[in-house]
Every structure is written in C-alpha cells, then in structure tokens.
PDB file of C-alpha atoms in Angstrom:
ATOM      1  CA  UNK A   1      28.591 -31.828  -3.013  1.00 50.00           C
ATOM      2  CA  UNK A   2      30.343 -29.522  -5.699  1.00 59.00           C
ATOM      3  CA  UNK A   3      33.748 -29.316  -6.235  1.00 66.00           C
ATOM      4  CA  UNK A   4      34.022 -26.082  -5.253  1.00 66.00           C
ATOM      5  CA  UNK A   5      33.380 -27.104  -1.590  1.00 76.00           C
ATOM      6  CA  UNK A   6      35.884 -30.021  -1.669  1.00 84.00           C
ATOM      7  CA  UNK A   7      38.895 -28.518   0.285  1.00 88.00           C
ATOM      8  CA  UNK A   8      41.246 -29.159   3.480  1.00 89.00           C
ATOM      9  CA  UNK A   9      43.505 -31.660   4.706  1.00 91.00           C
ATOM     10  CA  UNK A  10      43.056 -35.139   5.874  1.00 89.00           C
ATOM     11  CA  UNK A  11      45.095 -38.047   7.024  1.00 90.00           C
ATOM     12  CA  UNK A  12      45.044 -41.530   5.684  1.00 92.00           C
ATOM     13  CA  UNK A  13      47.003 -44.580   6.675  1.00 91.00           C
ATOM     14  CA  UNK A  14      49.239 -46.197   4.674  1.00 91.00           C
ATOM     15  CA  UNK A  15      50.121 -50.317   5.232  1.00 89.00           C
ATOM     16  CA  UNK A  16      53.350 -51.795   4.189  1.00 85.00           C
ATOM     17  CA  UNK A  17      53.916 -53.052   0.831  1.00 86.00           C
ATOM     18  CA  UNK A  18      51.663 -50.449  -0.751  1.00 91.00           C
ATOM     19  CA  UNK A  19      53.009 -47.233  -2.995  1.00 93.00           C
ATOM     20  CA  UNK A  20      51.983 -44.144  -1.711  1.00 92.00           C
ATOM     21  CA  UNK A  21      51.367 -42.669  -5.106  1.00 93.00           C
ATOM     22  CA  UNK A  22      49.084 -45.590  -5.308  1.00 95.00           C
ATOM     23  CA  UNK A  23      47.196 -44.592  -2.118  1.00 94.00           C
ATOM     24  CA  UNK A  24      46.779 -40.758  -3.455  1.00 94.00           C
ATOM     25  CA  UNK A  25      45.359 -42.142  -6.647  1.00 94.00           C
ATOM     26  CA  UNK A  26      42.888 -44.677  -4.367  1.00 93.00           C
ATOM     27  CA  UNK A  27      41.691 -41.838  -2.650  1.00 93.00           C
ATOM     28  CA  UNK A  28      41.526 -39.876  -5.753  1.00 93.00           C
ATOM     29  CA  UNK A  29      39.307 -42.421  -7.382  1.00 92.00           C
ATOM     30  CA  UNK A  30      37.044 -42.723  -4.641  1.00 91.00           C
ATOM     31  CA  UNK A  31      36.507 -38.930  -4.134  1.00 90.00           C
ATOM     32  CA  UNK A  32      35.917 -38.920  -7.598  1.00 90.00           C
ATOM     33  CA  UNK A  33      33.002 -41.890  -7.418  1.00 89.00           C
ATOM     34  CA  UNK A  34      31.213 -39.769  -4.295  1.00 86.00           C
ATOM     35  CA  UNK A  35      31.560 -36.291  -6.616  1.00 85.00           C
ATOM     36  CA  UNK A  36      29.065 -38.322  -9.745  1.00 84.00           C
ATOM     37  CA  UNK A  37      27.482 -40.595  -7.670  1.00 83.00           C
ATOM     38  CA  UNK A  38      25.476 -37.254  -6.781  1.00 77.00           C
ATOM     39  CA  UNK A  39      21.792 -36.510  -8.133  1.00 75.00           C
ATOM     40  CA  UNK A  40      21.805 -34.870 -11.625  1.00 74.00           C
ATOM     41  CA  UNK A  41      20.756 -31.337 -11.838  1.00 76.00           C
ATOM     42  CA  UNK A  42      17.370 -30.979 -13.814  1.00 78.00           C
ATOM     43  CA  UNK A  43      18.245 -31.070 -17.108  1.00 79.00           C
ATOM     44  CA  UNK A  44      17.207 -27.586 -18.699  1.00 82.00           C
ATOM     45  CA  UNK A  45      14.221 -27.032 -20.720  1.00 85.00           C
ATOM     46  CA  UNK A  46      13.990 -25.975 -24.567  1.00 84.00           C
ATOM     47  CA  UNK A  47      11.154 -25.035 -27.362  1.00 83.00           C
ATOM     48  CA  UNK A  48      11.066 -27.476 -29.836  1.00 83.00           C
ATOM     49  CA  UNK A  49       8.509 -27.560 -33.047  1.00 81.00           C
ATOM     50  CA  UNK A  50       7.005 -30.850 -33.572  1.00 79.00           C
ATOM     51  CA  UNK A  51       4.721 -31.592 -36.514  1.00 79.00           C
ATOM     52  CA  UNK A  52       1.728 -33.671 -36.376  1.00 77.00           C
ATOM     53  CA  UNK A  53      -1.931 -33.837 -37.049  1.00 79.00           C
ATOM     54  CA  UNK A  54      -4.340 -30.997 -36.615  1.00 75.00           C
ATOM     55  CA  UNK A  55      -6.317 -30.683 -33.650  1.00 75.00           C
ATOM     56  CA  UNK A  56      -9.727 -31.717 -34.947  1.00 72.00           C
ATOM     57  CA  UNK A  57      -8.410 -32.423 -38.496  1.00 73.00           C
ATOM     58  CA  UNK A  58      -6.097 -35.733 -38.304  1.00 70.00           C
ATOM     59  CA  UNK A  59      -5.996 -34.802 -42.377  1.00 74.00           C
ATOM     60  CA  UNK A  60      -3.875 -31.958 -41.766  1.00 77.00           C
ATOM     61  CA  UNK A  61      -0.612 -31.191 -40.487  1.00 80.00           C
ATOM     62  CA  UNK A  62       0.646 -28.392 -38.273  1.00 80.00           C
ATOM     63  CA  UNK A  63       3.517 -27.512 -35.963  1.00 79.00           C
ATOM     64  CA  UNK A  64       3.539 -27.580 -32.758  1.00 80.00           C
ATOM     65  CA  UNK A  65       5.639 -25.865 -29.946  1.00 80.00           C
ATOM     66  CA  UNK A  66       6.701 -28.474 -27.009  1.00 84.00           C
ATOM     67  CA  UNK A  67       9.091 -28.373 -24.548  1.00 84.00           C
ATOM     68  CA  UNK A  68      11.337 -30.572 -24.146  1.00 82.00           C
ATOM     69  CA  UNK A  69      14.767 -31.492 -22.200  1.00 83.00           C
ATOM     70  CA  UNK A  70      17.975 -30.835 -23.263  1.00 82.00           C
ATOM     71  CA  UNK A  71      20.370 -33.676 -23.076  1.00 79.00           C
ATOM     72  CA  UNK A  72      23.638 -32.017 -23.995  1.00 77.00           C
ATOM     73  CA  UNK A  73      24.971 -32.150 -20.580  1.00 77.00           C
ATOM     74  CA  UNK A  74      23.834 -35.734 -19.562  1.00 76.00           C
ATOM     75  CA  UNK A  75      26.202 -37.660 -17.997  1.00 76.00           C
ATOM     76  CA  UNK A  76      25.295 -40.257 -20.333  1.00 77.00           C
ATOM     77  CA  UNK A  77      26.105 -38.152 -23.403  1.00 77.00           C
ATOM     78  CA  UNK A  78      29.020 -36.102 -21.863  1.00 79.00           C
ATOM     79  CA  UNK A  79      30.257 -38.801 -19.497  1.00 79.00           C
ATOM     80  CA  UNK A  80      30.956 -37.942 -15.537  1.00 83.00           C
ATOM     81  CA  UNK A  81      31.317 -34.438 -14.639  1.00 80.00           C
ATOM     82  CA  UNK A  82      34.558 -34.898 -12.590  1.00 82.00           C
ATOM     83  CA  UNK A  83      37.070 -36.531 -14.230  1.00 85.00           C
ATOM     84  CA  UNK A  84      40.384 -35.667 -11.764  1.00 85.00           C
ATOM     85  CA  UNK A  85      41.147 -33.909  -8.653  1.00 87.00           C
ATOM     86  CA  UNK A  86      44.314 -32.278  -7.581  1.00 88.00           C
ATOM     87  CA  UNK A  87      45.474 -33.946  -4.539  1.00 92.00           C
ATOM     88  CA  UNK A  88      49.019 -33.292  -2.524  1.00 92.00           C
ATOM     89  CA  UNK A  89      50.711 -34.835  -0.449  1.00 91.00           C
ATOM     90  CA  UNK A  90      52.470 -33.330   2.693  1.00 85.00           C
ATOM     91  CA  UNK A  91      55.286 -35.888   2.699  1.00 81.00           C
ATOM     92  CA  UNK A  92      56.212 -39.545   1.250  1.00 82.00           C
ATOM     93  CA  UNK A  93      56.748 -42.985   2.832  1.00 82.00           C
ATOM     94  CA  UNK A  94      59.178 -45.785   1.860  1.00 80.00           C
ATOM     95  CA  UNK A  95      57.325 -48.834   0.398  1.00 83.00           C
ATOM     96  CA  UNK A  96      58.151 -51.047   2.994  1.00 78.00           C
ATOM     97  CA  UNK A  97      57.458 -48.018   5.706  1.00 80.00           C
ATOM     98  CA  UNK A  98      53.735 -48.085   7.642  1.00 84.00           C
ATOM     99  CA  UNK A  99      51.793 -44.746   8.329  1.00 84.00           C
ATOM    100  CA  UNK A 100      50.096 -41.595   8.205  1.00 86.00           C
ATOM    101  CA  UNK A 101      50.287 -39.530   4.841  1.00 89.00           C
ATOM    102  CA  UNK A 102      48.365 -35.784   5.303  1.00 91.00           C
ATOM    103  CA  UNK A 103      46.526 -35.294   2.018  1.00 94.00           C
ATOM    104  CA  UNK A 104      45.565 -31.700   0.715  1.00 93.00           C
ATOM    105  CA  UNK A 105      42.538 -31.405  -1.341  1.00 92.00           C
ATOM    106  CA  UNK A 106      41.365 -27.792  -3.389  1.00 88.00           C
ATOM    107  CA  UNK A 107      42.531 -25.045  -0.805  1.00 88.00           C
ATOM    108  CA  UNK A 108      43.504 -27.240   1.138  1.00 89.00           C
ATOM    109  CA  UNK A 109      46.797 -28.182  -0.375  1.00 90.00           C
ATOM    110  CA  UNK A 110      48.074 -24.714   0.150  1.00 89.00           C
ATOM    111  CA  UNK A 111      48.566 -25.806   3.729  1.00 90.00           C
ATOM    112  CA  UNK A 112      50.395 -28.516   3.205  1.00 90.00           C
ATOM    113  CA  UNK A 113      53.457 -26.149   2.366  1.00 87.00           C
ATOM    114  CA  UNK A 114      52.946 -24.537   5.725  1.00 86.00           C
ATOM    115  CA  UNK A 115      52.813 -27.785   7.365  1.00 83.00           C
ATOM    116  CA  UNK A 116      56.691 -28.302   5.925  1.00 78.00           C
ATOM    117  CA  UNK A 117      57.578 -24.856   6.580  1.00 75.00           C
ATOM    118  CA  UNK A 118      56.748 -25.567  10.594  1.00 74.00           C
ATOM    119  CA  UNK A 119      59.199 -28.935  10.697  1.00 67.00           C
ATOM    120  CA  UNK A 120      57.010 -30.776  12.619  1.00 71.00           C
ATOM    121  CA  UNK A 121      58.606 -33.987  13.288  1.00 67.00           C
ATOM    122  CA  UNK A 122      57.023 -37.320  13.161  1.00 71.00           C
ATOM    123  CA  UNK A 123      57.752 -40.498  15.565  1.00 76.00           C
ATOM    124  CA  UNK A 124      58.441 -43.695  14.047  1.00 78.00           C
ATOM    125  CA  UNK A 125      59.454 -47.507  15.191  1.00 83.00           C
ATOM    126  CA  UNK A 126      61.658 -50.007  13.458  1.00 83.00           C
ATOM    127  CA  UNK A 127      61.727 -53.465  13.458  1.00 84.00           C
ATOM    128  CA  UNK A 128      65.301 -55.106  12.742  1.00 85.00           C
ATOM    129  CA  UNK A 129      67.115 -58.929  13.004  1.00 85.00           C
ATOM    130  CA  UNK A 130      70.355 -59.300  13.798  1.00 88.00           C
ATOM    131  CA  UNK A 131      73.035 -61.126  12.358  1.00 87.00           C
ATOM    132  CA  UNK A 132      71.319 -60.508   8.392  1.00 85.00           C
ATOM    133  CA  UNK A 133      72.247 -58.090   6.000  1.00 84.00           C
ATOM    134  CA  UNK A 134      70.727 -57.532   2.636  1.00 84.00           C
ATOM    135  CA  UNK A 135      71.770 -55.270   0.026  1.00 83.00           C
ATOM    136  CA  UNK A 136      68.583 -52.821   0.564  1.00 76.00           C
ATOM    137  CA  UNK A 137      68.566 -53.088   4.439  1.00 75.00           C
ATOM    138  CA  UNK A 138      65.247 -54.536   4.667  1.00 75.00           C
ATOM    139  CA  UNK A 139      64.095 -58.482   5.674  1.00 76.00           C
ATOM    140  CA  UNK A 140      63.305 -59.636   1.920  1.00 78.00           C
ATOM    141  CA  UNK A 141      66.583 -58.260   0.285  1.00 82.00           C
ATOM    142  CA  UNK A 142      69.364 -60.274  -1.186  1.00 87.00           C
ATOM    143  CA  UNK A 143      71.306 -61.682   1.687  1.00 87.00           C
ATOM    144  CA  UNK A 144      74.623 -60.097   1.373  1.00 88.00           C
ATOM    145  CA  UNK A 145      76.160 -61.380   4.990  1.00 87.00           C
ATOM    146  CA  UNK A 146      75.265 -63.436   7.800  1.00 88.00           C
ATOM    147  CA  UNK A 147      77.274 -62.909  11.711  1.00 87.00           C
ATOM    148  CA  UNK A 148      76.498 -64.171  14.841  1.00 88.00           C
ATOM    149  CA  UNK A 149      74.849 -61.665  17.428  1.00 87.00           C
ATOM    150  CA  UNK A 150      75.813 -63.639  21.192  1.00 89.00           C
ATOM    151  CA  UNK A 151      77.888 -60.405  21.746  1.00 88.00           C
ATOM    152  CA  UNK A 152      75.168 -57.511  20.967  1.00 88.00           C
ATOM    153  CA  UNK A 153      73.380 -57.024  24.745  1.00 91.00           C
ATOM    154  CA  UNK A 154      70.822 -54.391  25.420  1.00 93.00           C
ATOM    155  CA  UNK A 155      73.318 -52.511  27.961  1.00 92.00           C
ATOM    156  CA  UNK A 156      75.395 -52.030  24.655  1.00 90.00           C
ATOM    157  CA  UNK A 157      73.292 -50.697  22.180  1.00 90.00           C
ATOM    158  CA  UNK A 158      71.814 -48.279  24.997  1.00 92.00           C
ATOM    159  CA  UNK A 159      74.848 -46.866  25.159  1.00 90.00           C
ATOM    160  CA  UNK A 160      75.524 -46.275  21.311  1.00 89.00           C
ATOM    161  CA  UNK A 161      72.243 -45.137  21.023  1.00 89.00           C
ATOM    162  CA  UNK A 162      72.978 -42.515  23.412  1.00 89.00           C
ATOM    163  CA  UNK A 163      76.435 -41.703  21.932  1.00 88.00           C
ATOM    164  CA  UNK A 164      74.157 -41.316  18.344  1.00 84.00           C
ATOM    165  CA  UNK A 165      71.381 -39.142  19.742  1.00 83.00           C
ATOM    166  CA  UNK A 166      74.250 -36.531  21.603  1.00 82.00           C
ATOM    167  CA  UNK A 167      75.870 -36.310  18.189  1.00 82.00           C
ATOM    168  CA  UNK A 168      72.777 -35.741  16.178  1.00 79.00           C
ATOM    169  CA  UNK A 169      71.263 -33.486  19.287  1.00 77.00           C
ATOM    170  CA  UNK A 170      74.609 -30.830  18.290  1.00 78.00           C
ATOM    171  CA  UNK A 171      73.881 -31.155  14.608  1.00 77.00           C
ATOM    172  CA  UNK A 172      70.684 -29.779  15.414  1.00 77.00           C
ATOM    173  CA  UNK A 173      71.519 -26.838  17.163  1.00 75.00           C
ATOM    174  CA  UNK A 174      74.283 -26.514  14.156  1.00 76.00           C
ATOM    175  CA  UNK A 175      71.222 -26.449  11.499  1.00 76.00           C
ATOM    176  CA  UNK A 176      68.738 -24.547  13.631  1.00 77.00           C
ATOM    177  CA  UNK A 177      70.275 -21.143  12.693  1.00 74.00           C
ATOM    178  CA  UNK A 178      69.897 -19.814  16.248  1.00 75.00           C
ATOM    179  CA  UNK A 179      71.793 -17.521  18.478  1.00 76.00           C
ATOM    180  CA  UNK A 180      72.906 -19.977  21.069  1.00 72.00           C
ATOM    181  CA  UNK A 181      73.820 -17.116  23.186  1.00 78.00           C
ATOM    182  CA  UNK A 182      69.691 -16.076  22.952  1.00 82.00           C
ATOM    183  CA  UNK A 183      67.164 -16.554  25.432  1.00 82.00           C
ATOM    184  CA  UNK A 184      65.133 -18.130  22.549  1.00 77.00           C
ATOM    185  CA  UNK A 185      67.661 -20.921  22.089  1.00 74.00           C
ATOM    186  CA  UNK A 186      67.712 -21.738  25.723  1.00 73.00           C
ATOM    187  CA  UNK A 187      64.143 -22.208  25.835  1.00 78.00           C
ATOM    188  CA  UNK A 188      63.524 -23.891  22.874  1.00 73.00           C
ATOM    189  CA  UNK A 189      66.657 -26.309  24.068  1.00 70.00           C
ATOM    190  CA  UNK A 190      64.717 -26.878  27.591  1.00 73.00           C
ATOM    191  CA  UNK A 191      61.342 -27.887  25.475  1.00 71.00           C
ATOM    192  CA  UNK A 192      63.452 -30.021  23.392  1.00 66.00           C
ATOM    193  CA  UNK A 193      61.733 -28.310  20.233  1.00 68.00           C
ATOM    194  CA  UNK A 194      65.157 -27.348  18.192  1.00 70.00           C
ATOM    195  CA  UNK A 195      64.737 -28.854  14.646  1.00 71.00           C
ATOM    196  CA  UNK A 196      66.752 -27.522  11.613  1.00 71.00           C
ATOM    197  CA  UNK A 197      65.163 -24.613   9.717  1.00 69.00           C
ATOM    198  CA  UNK A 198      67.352 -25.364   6.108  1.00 66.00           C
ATOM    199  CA  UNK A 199      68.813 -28.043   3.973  1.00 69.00           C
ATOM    200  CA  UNK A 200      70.218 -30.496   6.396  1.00 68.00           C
ATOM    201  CA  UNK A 201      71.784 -34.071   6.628  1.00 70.00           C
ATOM    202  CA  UNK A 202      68.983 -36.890   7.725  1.00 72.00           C
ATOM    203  CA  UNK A 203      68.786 -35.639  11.450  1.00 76.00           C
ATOM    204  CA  UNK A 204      66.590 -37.367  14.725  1.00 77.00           C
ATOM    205  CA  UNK A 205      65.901 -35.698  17.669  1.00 76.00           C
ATOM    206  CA  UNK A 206      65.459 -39.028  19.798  1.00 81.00           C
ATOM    207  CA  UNK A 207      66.622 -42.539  19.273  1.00 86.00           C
ATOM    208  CA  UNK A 208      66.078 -45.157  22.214  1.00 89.00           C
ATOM    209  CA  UNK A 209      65.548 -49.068  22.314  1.00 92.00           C
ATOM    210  CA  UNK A 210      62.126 -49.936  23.048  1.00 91.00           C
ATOM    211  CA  UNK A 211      62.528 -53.635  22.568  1.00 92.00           C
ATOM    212  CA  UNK A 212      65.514 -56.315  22.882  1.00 93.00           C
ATOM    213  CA  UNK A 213      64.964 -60.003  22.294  1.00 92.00           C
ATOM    214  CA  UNK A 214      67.948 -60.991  20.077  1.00 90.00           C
ATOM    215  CA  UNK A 215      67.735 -61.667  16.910  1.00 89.00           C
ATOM    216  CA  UNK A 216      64.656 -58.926  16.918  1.00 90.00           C
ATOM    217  CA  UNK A 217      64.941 -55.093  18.104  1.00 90.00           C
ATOM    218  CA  UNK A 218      62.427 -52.386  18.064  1.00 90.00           C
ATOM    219  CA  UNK A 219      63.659 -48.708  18.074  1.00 89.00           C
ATOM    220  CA  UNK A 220      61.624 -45.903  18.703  1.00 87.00           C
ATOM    221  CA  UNK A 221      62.686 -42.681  16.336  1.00 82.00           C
ATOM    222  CA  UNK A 222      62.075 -38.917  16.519  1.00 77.00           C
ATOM    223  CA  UNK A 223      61.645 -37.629  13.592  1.00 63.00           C
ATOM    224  CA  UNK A 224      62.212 -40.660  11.125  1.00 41.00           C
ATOM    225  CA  UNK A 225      60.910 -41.523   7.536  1.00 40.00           C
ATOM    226  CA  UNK A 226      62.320 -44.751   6.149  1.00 42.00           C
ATOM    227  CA  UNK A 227      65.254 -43.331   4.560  1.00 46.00           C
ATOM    228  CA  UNK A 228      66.034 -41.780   7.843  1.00 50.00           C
ATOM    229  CA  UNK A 229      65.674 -44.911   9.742  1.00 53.00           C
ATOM    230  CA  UNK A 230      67.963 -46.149   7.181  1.00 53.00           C
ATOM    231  CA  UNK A 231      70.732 -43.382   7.743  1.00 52.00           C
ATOM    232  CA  UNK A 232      70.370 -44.130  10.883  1.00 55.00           C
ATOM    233  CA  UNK A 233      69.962 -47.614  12.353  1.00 51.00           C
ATOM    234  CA  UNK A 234      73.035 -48.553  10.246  1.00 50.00           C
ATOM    235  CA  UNK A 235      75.195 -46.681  12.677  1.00 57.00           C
ATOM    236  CA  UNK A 236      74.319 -48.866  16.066  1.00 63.00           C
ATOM    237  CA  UNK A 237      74.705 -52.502  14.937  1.00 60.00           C
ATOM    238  CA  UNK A 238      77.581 -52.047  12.793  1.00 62.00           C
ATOM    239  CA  UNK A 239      79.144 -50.040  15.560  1.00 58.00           C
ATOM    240  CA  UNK A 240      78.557 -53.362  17.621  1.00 60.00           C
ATOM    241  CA  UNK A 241      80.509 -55.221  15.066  1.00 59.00           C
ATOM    242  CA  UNK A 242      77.116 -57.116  13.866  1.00 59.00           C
ATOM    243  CA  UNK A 243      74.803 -56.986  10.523  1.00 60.00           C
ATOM    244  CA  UNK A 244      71.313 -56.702  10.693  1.00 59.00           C
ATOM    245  CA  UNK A 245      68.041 -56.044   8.094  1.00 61.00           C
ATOM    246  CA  UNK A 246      64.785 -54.322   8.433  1.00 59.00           C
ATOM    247  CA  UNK A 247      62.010 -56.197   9.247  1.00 61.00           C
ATOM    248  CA  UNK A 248      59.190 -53.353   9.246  1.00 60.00           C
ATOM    249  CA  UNK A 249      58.824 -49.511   9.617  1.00 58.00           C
ATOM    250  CA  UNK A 250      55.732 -48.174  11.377  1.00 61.00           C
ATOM    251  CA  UNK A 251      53.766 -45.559  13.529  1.00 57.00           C
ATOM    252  CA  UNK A 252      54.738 -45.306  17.513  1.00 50.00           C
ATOM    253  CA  UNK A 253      53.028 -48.391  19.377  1.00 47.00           C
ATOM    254  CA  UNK A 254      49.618 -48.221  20.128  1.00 43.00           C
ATOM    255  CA  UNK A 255      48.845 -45.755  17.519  1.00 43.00           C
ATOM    256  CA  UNK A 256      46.994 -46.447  14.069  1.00 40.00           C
ATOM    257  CA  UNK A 257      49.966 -44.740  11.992  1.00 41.00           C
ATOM    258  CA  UNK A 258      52.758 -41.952  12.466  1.00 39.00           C
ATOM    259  CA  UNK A 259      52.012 -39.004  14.467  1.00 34.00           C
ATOM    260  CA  UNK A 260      52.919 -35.240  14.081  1.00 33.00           C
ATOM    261  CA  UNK A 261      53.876 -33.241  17.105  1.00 30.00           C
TER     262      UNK A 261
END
C-alpha cells in the first residue's frame, strides 16, 4: 500500500488517563510500521565492468560487463521509506475524558473541517460524587472542600437541570443566527436540530439525570466535551448548595465511545 492511497477518516477510541496527542502519534506510528513492513520493490538493475581472468586464458585479464543491483535505495542503506504522516484530528478530549476522536489521514483531513463546519454535536455522560470538591473538578484533585449531601434528592436536581437546559435551549436560538420569524427556524426548533453557527459560550442542547445514588450521579449531556461538562455540571450542585468532583467523562451508555449525530 503506497502512500498515495492512504486517505479518509476514521474513528478511534480514546480511554481515560491517556493524551490524545499521544493517541494521534500511536496511530501514527503504527500506520507508519504497516507502510515499510511492505515488500521492497525490485531493486533496479545496472552495467557494471568487472575484471577477471580470460575465458580460456586464467593468465590474462579482461573486463567484463555484469549486471548487477543497485542498492542506493535499500531500506537498509536509506533507512524506511516513510518516515511521518500528516494526521488531524477533528476535535480534542480532556485527559481524564473517555471517547471517540475522528482522525483524517492524506485527503482525508480536508473533511475534517467540514465535519466542524456542520456542528454536529456529540453525547456524553459524567460521573460525579457529592459532597467533594477539588481544585480541578475531577476525583483525584486537591480536596479543596468537603459538605454533606442528605439534602440533594433526585426530584431536586431534575428540576435545576431543567431550569439549565431552558436557559441554554434560548442561548441557542440566540447563537443560531436564524430568523425566528422563518419557517426554517420553526422546523429546525420541532427537530430539535438548532446548534450555534459562530463563536459561542460552552452551550448543550440536553442535560438530564440518568443516575442518582447519592454520593454518585451520572448525567447524560448533549453536546459535551470535558470542558463543557465542566462549564456545566458546576451550575446544578452548587445551585443545590453542595460540592461535588468528577469521577469520569465518557461515551453515552452502552456505546464503545462518543457518538456524532
């Protein structure tokens, strides 16, 4: 397989705890290995004049034309062929954060602007514990504050989370540059498919409780990298008048990593 004819996108998942500049480069490096792991081409063929005895007369010398292949190009004497690839990435994940990252190889990374330009959204759960907070939200932090959590019910947080998603829902239609007076912006409001066409503040389009068994919570989000989930999920708890902490970001339940709708 030549170089030439690596291109398109691809998805790979990312775990927690690993970079995902150090995930491009893995896949980078393995690409690489399958490019010169491939059959050398048959080395070309040159004239060379070698002297030695006569044919019939060992006395005598003469030269000889033999071919004879040339070596300049093996990998041995040149070392691998492919030495780097140019591989983008559609968009990033938090270390702590669990997903899908869409990788664009050759061509293929021309899509990947597209991809942005058509603000998909992606669906995302977090994992929280009451009553901790650490000075970079998530489980292994610095403990900053500790506060009991007797008072935080399910019935309550459904109910900011509601009061969060309404607010959010009219910054959407705020950042979506369309005519709300259009038949286009009633439609697109009925399919629930608004999403904000510039520079905007860290938006969701859905926020709901999907698990509650105190200390622990899982919320479903739509759209939601980590730093999103961050913006966000500080707004419910301390609205309760409680801490909390991440304990893991991740793709929606039941699904190897993040999707894209």
């Amino acid at each position: 397989m030549g170089l030439a004819r690596l291109n398109g996108l691809f998805a790979a998942y990312k775990p927690p705890g690993l970079k995902w500049l150090h995930l491009r480069d893995t896949v980078e490096q393995q690409l690489l290995k399958g490019l010169n792991a491939a059959e050398p081409s048959v080395p070309e063929q040159r004239v060379r004049f070698l002297l030695g005895p006569m044919e019939g007369n060992e006395e005598e010398l003469a030269l000889t034309a033999t071919s004879v292949p040339t070596l300049t190009k093996h990998r041995l004497v040149c070392g691998p062929a492919f030495t780097s690839l140019k591989i983008g990435v559609g968009h990033r994940l938090d270390i702590q954060s669990s997903g899908v990252l869409v990788l664009g190889v050759g061509r293929g990374r021309r899509l990947l602007t597209d991809m942005y330009d058509a603000h998909l959204t992606k669906d995302y759960t977090v994992r929280g514990l009451l009553g901790k907070a650490t000075d970079d939200f998530h489980e292994d932090g610095r403990l900053v504050e500790k506060t009991t959590y007797d008072h935080v019910t399910r019935e309550k947080l459904d109910r900011i989370l509601a009061v969060i998603q309404g607010s959010h829902q009219k910054a959407l239609v705020m950042y979506s540059n369309l005519d709300l007076q259009s038949q286009e912006a009633y439609e697109m409001a009925t399919r629930g498919v608004i999403r904000p066409m510039n520079k905007s503040p860290m938006l969701i389009t859905g926020i709901r409780c999907l698990h509650f068994a105190p200390p622990e919570f899982l919320l479903a989000l739509l759209p939601g990298d980590s730093a999103t989930v961050e913006a966000t999920t500080d707004n419910p708890v301390t609205a309760l008048g409680d801490c909390f902490s991440f304990s893991g970001f991740g793709p929606p339940l039941g699904s190897p990593g993040g999707s894209v709708s």
